[in-house]
Amino acid sequence: LVCVLALARHRAARTHASARVRAHAQARALAAVAMAVAGARPLRPSGRRPGSARLSRAGWRGGSGGFGSGSAAWRGLLACGLAFVLCRRCSLGPGTTFAGAGGGVGGPALKPLVGQPRCRPESTAMAAQLPASSAADAGAAEEAYQIWRDQFPLAAARRDYYGVPCGPADVQARFLGLAGQLGLPAAEALEMFRKDMWVLGEPEEKLPEKLEALRSLAASEEKVLDFLRAAPRAIATTSAKEMRQRGLDNMRLRASVGDIYETITMPLRLVVMQSTRSAAAEIEEQVASAGASTEAAVANSAKKREGTFEVLTVLLFGGLAGSLVWLTYMDATYGGPIHAKGVCIPASIIPSYNIPDDEGNARLPCTCAPVYKWYIEPQLTVEQKEDMLNSRPQVGSKNCGKLIGGEKKACDPRTVGACVWTTEDLAKDPETWDRREPTFWERERLKLESSGGT
């Protein structure tokens, strides 16, 4: 079904005259396959009672908790292969950049830049704003452009980002306009958005509406500024309508989850970014030295890098296959690679699975390593930890599936399929589990079995 949807979206994308619409549709097609990879898991894991096959946000997990071992791993590998086929089908090659989860959508997206519209000259209306600024503001605007250029090298080389003019004067003028709308000196606005300059690729006419939406949600202007410091990408990746629907707390939570995701995917992002910067430098060199048009330079660069992309693809899937074999061996021999527990993606790293409810029960299966609780949460600030508590599951959110008649199945954590981590278990040192000691509910199950099930 995912394959059919993705190909249908791609076919629809090719019929659009707008390159921006076409690029977005291609990205959505690939994102559909990415969701299949994230959700791949066996319907009946070995040695466990069958549970819910859906990755509900706070569901009571009845299985392996996601992609990580056994048949789930090979289903995930198959989905990765499908993603590669679509990647080639949609012409998303080395010129593709990754966009992190951020505060807008809570998940990754792919932004292909090869299919963008023709480079356009800088907007004279925007550029006219620069001479009126002070020397200090002009210096901050120039630094903002250099940071944005480093984060979006292909857009800078093309001087265009999905139809938005992105010459140096355009980007600098948008930055000064943003600072003015926030009522901040340019230097202070630079520090606020330094870590993520996505907003400078946003059309300037959309910013007032979004700022108005933020101000309607916040108790004061200072609250708006605090939110933008914590989630600078949100104003670019979230529409005004979505802001009003989600609220500040929800968007801050999404931003925190996005930061965690980007930390985990950092090695892959570095490889992609390095490839993107190399392609951008090659395009700029062809335009400057050979006098080629931007479109011709982009096409030449993509053609030259096809071989490199093929090699990286082989290395990626070879490494993935080797990792799956290793994980399967570790699961079978030691119980798992992390303190005798398995790696369950995405459940192991998602806060809502790792944080216990008011009864003291988390939603993470006993066989899965609580990676978020052990390694990610200790690195967060007090404010970020408080934000994550908003994702704590409700007691009534337990989900162990339904019977044939549609009746909801009661969850008994003393069974193999419904066993979950508890507050008591999570408080122990991770090395405790190297001895393969049973968790609280595993001990309760053993007691039940020894007493004859009464």
XYZ file of C-alpha atoms in Angstrom:
454
model
C 0.000 0.000 0.000
C 2.845 2.367 0.850
C 4.506 1.569 -2.471
C 1.332 2.278 -4.437
C 0.729 5.547 -2.553
C 4.298 6.702 -3.035
C 4.346 5.968 -6.766
C 0.930 7.587 -7.200
C 2.167 10.702 -5.453
C 5.258 10.748 -7.631
C 3.186 10.424 -10.809
C 0.930 13.250 -9.625
C 3.988 15.346 -8.825
C 5.325 15.022 -12.345
C 2.126 16.485 -13.799
C 2.452 19.727 -11.832
C 3.964 22.718 -13.544
C 5.300 24.089 -10.240
C 8.746 22.722 -9.367
C 8.088 23.505 -5.703
C 4.919 21.382 -5.699
C 6.765 18.618 -7.528
C 9.640 18.612 -5.049
C 7.290 18.554 -2.043
C 5.275 15.695 -3.527
C 8.449 13.715 -4.130
C 9.507 14.318 -0.540
C 6.127 13.120 0.744
C 6.458 9.968 -1.345
C 9.793 9.134 0.228
C 8.515 10.070 3.699
C 5.756 7.476 3.302
C 8.407 4.809 2.823
C 10.372 6.154 5.790
C 7.274 5.609 7.954
C 7.129 2.017 6.731
C 10.741 1.530 7.835
C 10.049 3.043 11.262
C 6.930 0.944 11.758
C 8.244 -2.406 10.521
C 7.855 -5.088 13.187
C 6.628 -8.723 13.394
C 2.957 -9.249 14.098
C 3.802 -12.233 16.280
C 7.318 -11.932 17.763
C 9.030 -15.173 18.713
C 8.385 -16.134 22.331
C 5.858 -13.362 22.908
C 2.113 -13.102 22.979
C 0.719 -11.344 19.913
C 0.008 -7.709 20.546
C -0.938 -4.541 18.777
C 0.777 -4.101 15.438
C 0.301 -0.328 15.439
C 2.892 2.063 16.788
C 0.452 4.146 18.799
C 2.018 7.116 20.540
C 1.348 5.853 24.032
C 0.048 2.352 23.435
C 0.745 -0.537 25.767
C 3.287 -2.438 23.742
C 2.531 -6.085 23.239
C 5.526 -6.940 21.076
C 9.066 -5.981 20.306
C 8.419 -2.230 20.265
C 9.387 -1.696 16.648
C 12.183 -2.322 14.208
C 15.089 -4.089 15.825
C 15.256 -7.866 15.601
C 14.042 -11.040 13.944
C 11.660 -10.811 11.020
C 11.061 -7.145 11.818
C 14.645 -6.400 10.878
C 14.331 -8.036 7.481
C 11.008 -6.323 6.834
C 12.764 -3.073 7.620
C 15.586 -3.955 5.248
C 13.051 -4.649 2.508
C 11.426 -1.271 3.167
C 14.859 0.366 2.956
C 15.318 -1.223 -0.441
C 11.970 0.159 -1.522
C 13.048 3.574 -0.253
C 16.179 3.333 -2.410
C 14.141 2.443 -5.492
C 11.845 5.399 -4.895
C 14.828 7.590 -4.194
C 16.138 6.800 -7.663
C 12.646 7.009 -9.157
C 12.113 10.479 -7.693
C 15.599 11.629 -8.702
C 16.568 12.366 -5.109
C 20.311 11.942 -5.453
C 23.340 13.515 -3.781
C 21.746 16.946 -4.017
C 19.192 16.069 -1.333
C 19.470 17.611 2.114
C 17.930 16.344 5.308
C 15.584 18.492 7.378
C 15.381 17.442 11.015
C 12.264 16.978 13.115
C 12.367 20.438 14.662
C 9.361 22.076 16.169
C 7.195 21.880 13.086
C 6.390 18.377 12.072
C 8.100 16.267 14.715
C 9.835 14.107 12.263
C 12.378 14.082 9.450
C 11.727 15.333 5.942
C 13.669 15.256 2.696
C 14.097 18.475 0.767
C 15.289 17.806 -2.807
C 16.860 20.902 -4.303
C 17.686 19.632 -7.775
C 14.174 20.252 -9.071
C 13.927 23.857 -7.930
C 12.872 26.699 -10.249
C 15.358 28.675 -12.310
C 17.622 30.956 -10.315
C 16.230 34.454 -10.227
C 17.981 37.802 -9.656
C 17.946 39.288 -6.193
C 14.832 41.189 -5.235
C 15.540 44.913 -5.548
C 12.807 45.749 -3.043
C 14.410 43.512 -0.416
C 17.923 44.656 -1.217
C 16.871 48.284 -0.850
C 16.374 47.721 2.885
C 20.089 47.125 3.490
C 21.542 50.646 3.073
C 19.126 51.982 5.711
C 20.524 49.682 8.405
C 23.295 50.642 10.791
C 26.799 49.286 10.459
C 26.241 46.947 13.431
C 22.994 45.621 11.955
C 24.613 45.191 8.542
C 27.442 43.212 10.136
C 24.966 40.960 11.968
C 22.997 40.476 8.738
C 26.154 39.499 6.864
C 27.046 36.972 9.582
C 23.490 35.623 9.505
C 23.798 35.069 5.757
C 27.102 33.222 6.152
C 25.579 30.926 8.812
C 22.502 30.316 6.645
C 24.747 29.609 3.656
C 26.665 27.021 5.676
C 23.397 25.322 6.699
C 21.788 25.503 3.234
C 24.697 25.409 0.772
C 22.740 24.251 -2.294
C 20.070 26.916 -1.855
C 22.827 29.515 -1.523
C 24.523 28.257 -4.684
C 21.241 28.415 -6.607
C 20.219 31.718 -4.955
C 16.748 30.276 -4.713
C 14.867 28.099 -2.199
C 11.566 26.731 -3.521
C 10.835 29.967 -5.355
C 12.054 32.277 -2.561
C 14.914 34.565 -3.734
C 18.033 33.684 -1.747
C 20.781 35.989 -2.916
C 22.948 37.545 -0.185
C 20.980 40.806 -0.147
C 17.631 38.951 -0.050
C 18.611 36.765 2.895
C 20.153 39.670 4.798
C 17.071 41.836 4.226
C 14.789 39.045 5.476
C 16.955 38.715 8.575
C 16.731 42.444 9.335
C 12.973 42.333 8.731
C 12.629 39.421 11.169
C 14.627 41.256 13.822
C 12.438 44.322 13.347
C 9.198 42.340 13.685
C 10.498 40.789 16.913
C 11.569 44.201 18.213
C 15.131 43.001 18.784
C 18.551 44.345 17.822
C 20.022 42.425 14.913
C 22.815 41.030 17.098
C 20.309 39.581 19.587
C 18.190 38.081 16.802
C 21.352 36.521 15.378
C 22.045 34.720 18.668
C 18.423 33.570 18.868
C 18.447 31.874 15.454
C 22.141 31.037 15.161
C 21.730 27.279 15.633
C 18.982 27.023 12.986
C 18.564 29.635 10.239
C 15.697 27.843 8.497
C 13.497 30.908 8.959
C 15.612 32.883 6.462
C 14.320 30.658 3.659
C 10.721 31.529 4.564
C 8.816 34.099 2.429
C 8.782 37.393 4.326
C 5.011 37.867 3.896
C 4.292 34.750 5.993
C 6.191 35.832 9.098
C 3.732 38.462 10.439
C 0.878 35.918 10.454
C 3.005 33.351 12.264
C 4.250 35.832 14.848
C 0.667 36.915 15.462
C -0.273 33.271 16.072
C 2.582 32.849 18.558
C 1.619 36.020 20.396
C -1.972 34.830 20.667
C -0.731 31.654 22.406
C 1.823 33.238 24.753
C 1.090 35.188 27.915
C 3.669 37.860 27.084
C 6.166 38.928 24.442
C 8.963 37.478 26.574
C 7.267 34.059 26.390
C 7.304 34.310 22.596
C 11.017 35.096 22.616
C 11.730 32.248 25.056
C 9.883 29.852 22.764
C 11.835 30.978 19.696
C 15.116 30.584 21.576
C 14.164 27.005 22.448
C 12.630 26.110 19.061
C 13.895 28.521 16.373
C 12.906 26.186 13.543
C 9.236 26.125 14.538
C 8.423 29.500 13.012
C 9.612 28.248 9.609
C 8.269 24.686 9.595
C 4.883 25.251 11.261
C 1.995 27.182 9.728
C 0.001 29.727 11.711
C -2.994 27.371 11.720
C -0.914 24.495 13.067
C 0.536 26.747 15.769
C -2.922 27.596 17.074
C -3.948 23.951 17.005
C -0.862 22.605 18.779
C -0.005 25.266 21.335
C 3.413 26.258 22.638
C 3.940 23.257 24.938
C 3.277 20.773 22.146
C 5.620 22.566 19.757
C 8.372 22.770 22.363
C 8.013 19.053 22.985
C 8.279 18.373 19.264
C 11.379 20.548 19.100
C 12.996 18.602 21.959
C 12.209 15.276 20.293
C 13.628 16.675 17.057
C 16.866 17.608 18.837
C 17.153 14.046 20.139
C 16.506 12.621 16.674
C 19.146 14.863 15.100
C 21.667 13.826 17.740
C 21.053 10.164 16.957
C 21.246 10.659 13.185
C 24.252 12.990 13.376
C 26.695 10.658 11.523
C 24.334 10.289 8.556
C 23.536 13.997 8.538
C 27.231 14.880 8.489
C 27.808 12.649 5.461
C 24.844 14.152 3.620
C 25.824 17.712 4.528
C 29.399 17.176 3.378
C 28.147 15.845 0.059
C 25.796 18.810 -0.262
C 28.541 21.344 0.440
C 30.798 19.693 -2.110
C 28.046 19.826 -4.742
C 27.331 23.496 -3.929
C 31.022 24.411 -4.252
C 31.208 22.622 -7.609
C 28.127 24.473 -8.873
C 29.484 27.856 -7.817
C 32.841 27.108 -9.441
C 31.218 26.170 -12.762
C 29.066 29.290 -12.749
C 31.979 31.573 -11.841
C 34.755 30.105 -14.023
C 32.995 28.524 -16.992
C 30.091 30.953 -17.170
C 27.587 28.101 -17.189
C 23.961 28.678 -16.222
C 22.878 27.564 -12.782
C 20.620 24.835 -14.175
C 23.417 23.436 -16.363
C 25.846 23.488 -13.435
C 23.363 21.626 -11.234
C 22.782 18.977 -13.906
C 26.531 18.490 -14.478
C 27.194 18.179 -10.763
C 24.445 15.580 -10.293
C 25.736 13.517 -13.222
C 29.307 13.505 -11.907
C 28.212 12.407 -8.444
C 26.052 9.470 -9.535
C 28.967 7.050 -9.129
C 29.687 8.307 -5.632
C 26.043 7.901 -4.705
C 26.045 4.296 -5.926
C 29.104 3.472 -3.802
C 27.570 5.087 -0.725
C 24.369 3.116 -1.329
C 26.285 -0.178 -1.353
C 28.136 0.778 1.827
C 24.901 1.840 3.517
C 22.964 -1.333 2.768
C 26.004 -3.528 3.406
C 26.481 -1.918 6.793
C 22.779 -2.203 7.517
C 22.745 -5.918 6.680
C 25.794 -6.533 8.842
C 24.231 -4.616 11.723
C 21.047 -6.652 11.499
C 22.996 -9.923 11.605
C 24.927 -8.681 14.647
C 21.751 -7.536 16.433
C 20.075 -10.873 15.757
C 23.081 -12.720 17.195
C 23.198 -10.487 20.295
C 19.455 -10.933 20.890
C 19.688 -14.705 20.617
C 22.873 -15.089 22.680
C 22.819 -12.350 25.329
C 19.272 -11.040 25.289
C 20.323 -7.877 23.483
C 23.305 -5.584 22.793
C 22.547 -3.003 25.516
C 22.770 -4.429 29.026
C 21.158 -7.682 27.842
C 18.212 -5.795 26.354
C 17.254 -5.385 22.708
C 17.232 -2.232 20.610
C 13.629 -1.441 19.689
C 13.251 1.413 17.230
C 11.527 3.743 17.747
C 10.188 2.694 21.180
C 13.593 2.635 22.911
C 14.251 6.319 22.212
C 10.760 7.853 22.391
C 9.989 9.549 25.751
C 6.315 8.468 25.844
C 7.420 4.813 25.905
C 10.086 5.352 28.572
C 8.239 7.604 31.049
C 5.959 5.692 33.464
C 2.305 6.640 33.934
C 0.735 7.482 37.301
C 0.535 3.771 38.145
C 4.283 3.399 37.618
C 4.066 1.449 34.344
C 5.901 2.576 31.229
C 4.888 1.469 27.733
C 8.260 -0.064 26.836
C 8.354 -3.883 26.636
C 10.583 -5.646 29.173
C 12.809 -6.987 26.398
C 13.635 -3.513 25.059
C 16.430 -1.285 26.355
C 15.154 2.068 27.701
C 17.721 4.065 25.725
C 15.967 7.367 26.357
C 15.834 6.855 30.137
C 19.411 5.597 30.447
C 21.336 7.768 28.012
C 19.270 10.626 26.607
C 17.352 11.984 29.597
C 20.485 12.505 31.762
C 21.859 14.829 29.052
C 18.788 17.080 29.021
C 18.376 20.302 30.942
C 15.829 20.594 33.738
C 13.535 22.572 31.435
C 13.774 19.942 28.682
C 13.008 17.159 31.153
C 9.900 19.028 32.280
C 8.839 19.417 28.647
C 9.251 15.677 28.116
C 6.972 14.930 31.066
C 4.123 16.318 28.954
C 4.387 13.126 26.893
C 3.722 10.897 29.925
C 1.084 8.307 28.932
C -2.324 8.259 30.545
C -3.266 5.248 32.670
C -6.160 4.439 30.364
C -3.967 4.398 27.257
C -2.929 0.751 27.630
C -3.352 -1.036 24.304
C -3.099 -4.824 24.109
C -5.217 -5.183 21.008
C -8.791 -6.371 20.542
C -10.541 -9.708 20.469
C -12.177 -11.046 17.318
C -15.505 -9.513 18.283
C -13.940 -6.081 18.633
C -13.835 -6.097 22.421
C -10.747 -4.464 23.884
C -8.362 -6.992 25.394
C -7.412 -6.427 29.033
C -3.691 -5.853 29.667
C -1.993 -8.167 32.150
C 1.695 -7.199 32.555
C 2.367 -10.596 34.115
C 2.126 -12.133 30.640
C 5.049 -12.228 28.218
C 3.396 -10.075 25.594
C 2.267 -7.300 27.965
C 5.302 -7.093 30.283
C 6.562 -3.503 30.583
C 9.164 -1.540 32.522
C 8.161 0.039 35.828
C 9.401 3.008 37.846
C 11.219 0.563 40.125
C 13.017 -1.062 37.198
C 14.036 2.224 35.576
C 15.515 3.522 38.843
C 18.095 0.700 38.960
C 21.602 0.979 37.559
C 21.686 -0.256 33.927
C 24.454 -2.714 34.815
C 21.925 -4.558 36.979
C 20.454 -6.069 33.860
C 23.783 -7.441 32.635
C 23.121 -10.340 35.011
C 19.814 -10.844 33.162
C 17.790 -10.310 36.308
C 14.009 -10.304 35.786
C 12.090 -7.032 35.842
C 9.280 -6.433 38.334
C 6.541 -7.856 36.144
C 8.738 -10.756 35.037
C 9.174 -11.695 38.698
C 5.428 -11.465 39.187
C 4.896 -13.766 36.219
C 7.366 -16.296 37.623
C 5.546 -16.227 40.953
C 2.245 -16.795 39.175
C 3.650 -19.738 37.223
C 5.196 -21.306 40.323
C 1.892 -21.127 42.159
C 0.098 -22.921 39.377
C -1.424 -19.812 37.825
C -3.624 -18.853 40.776
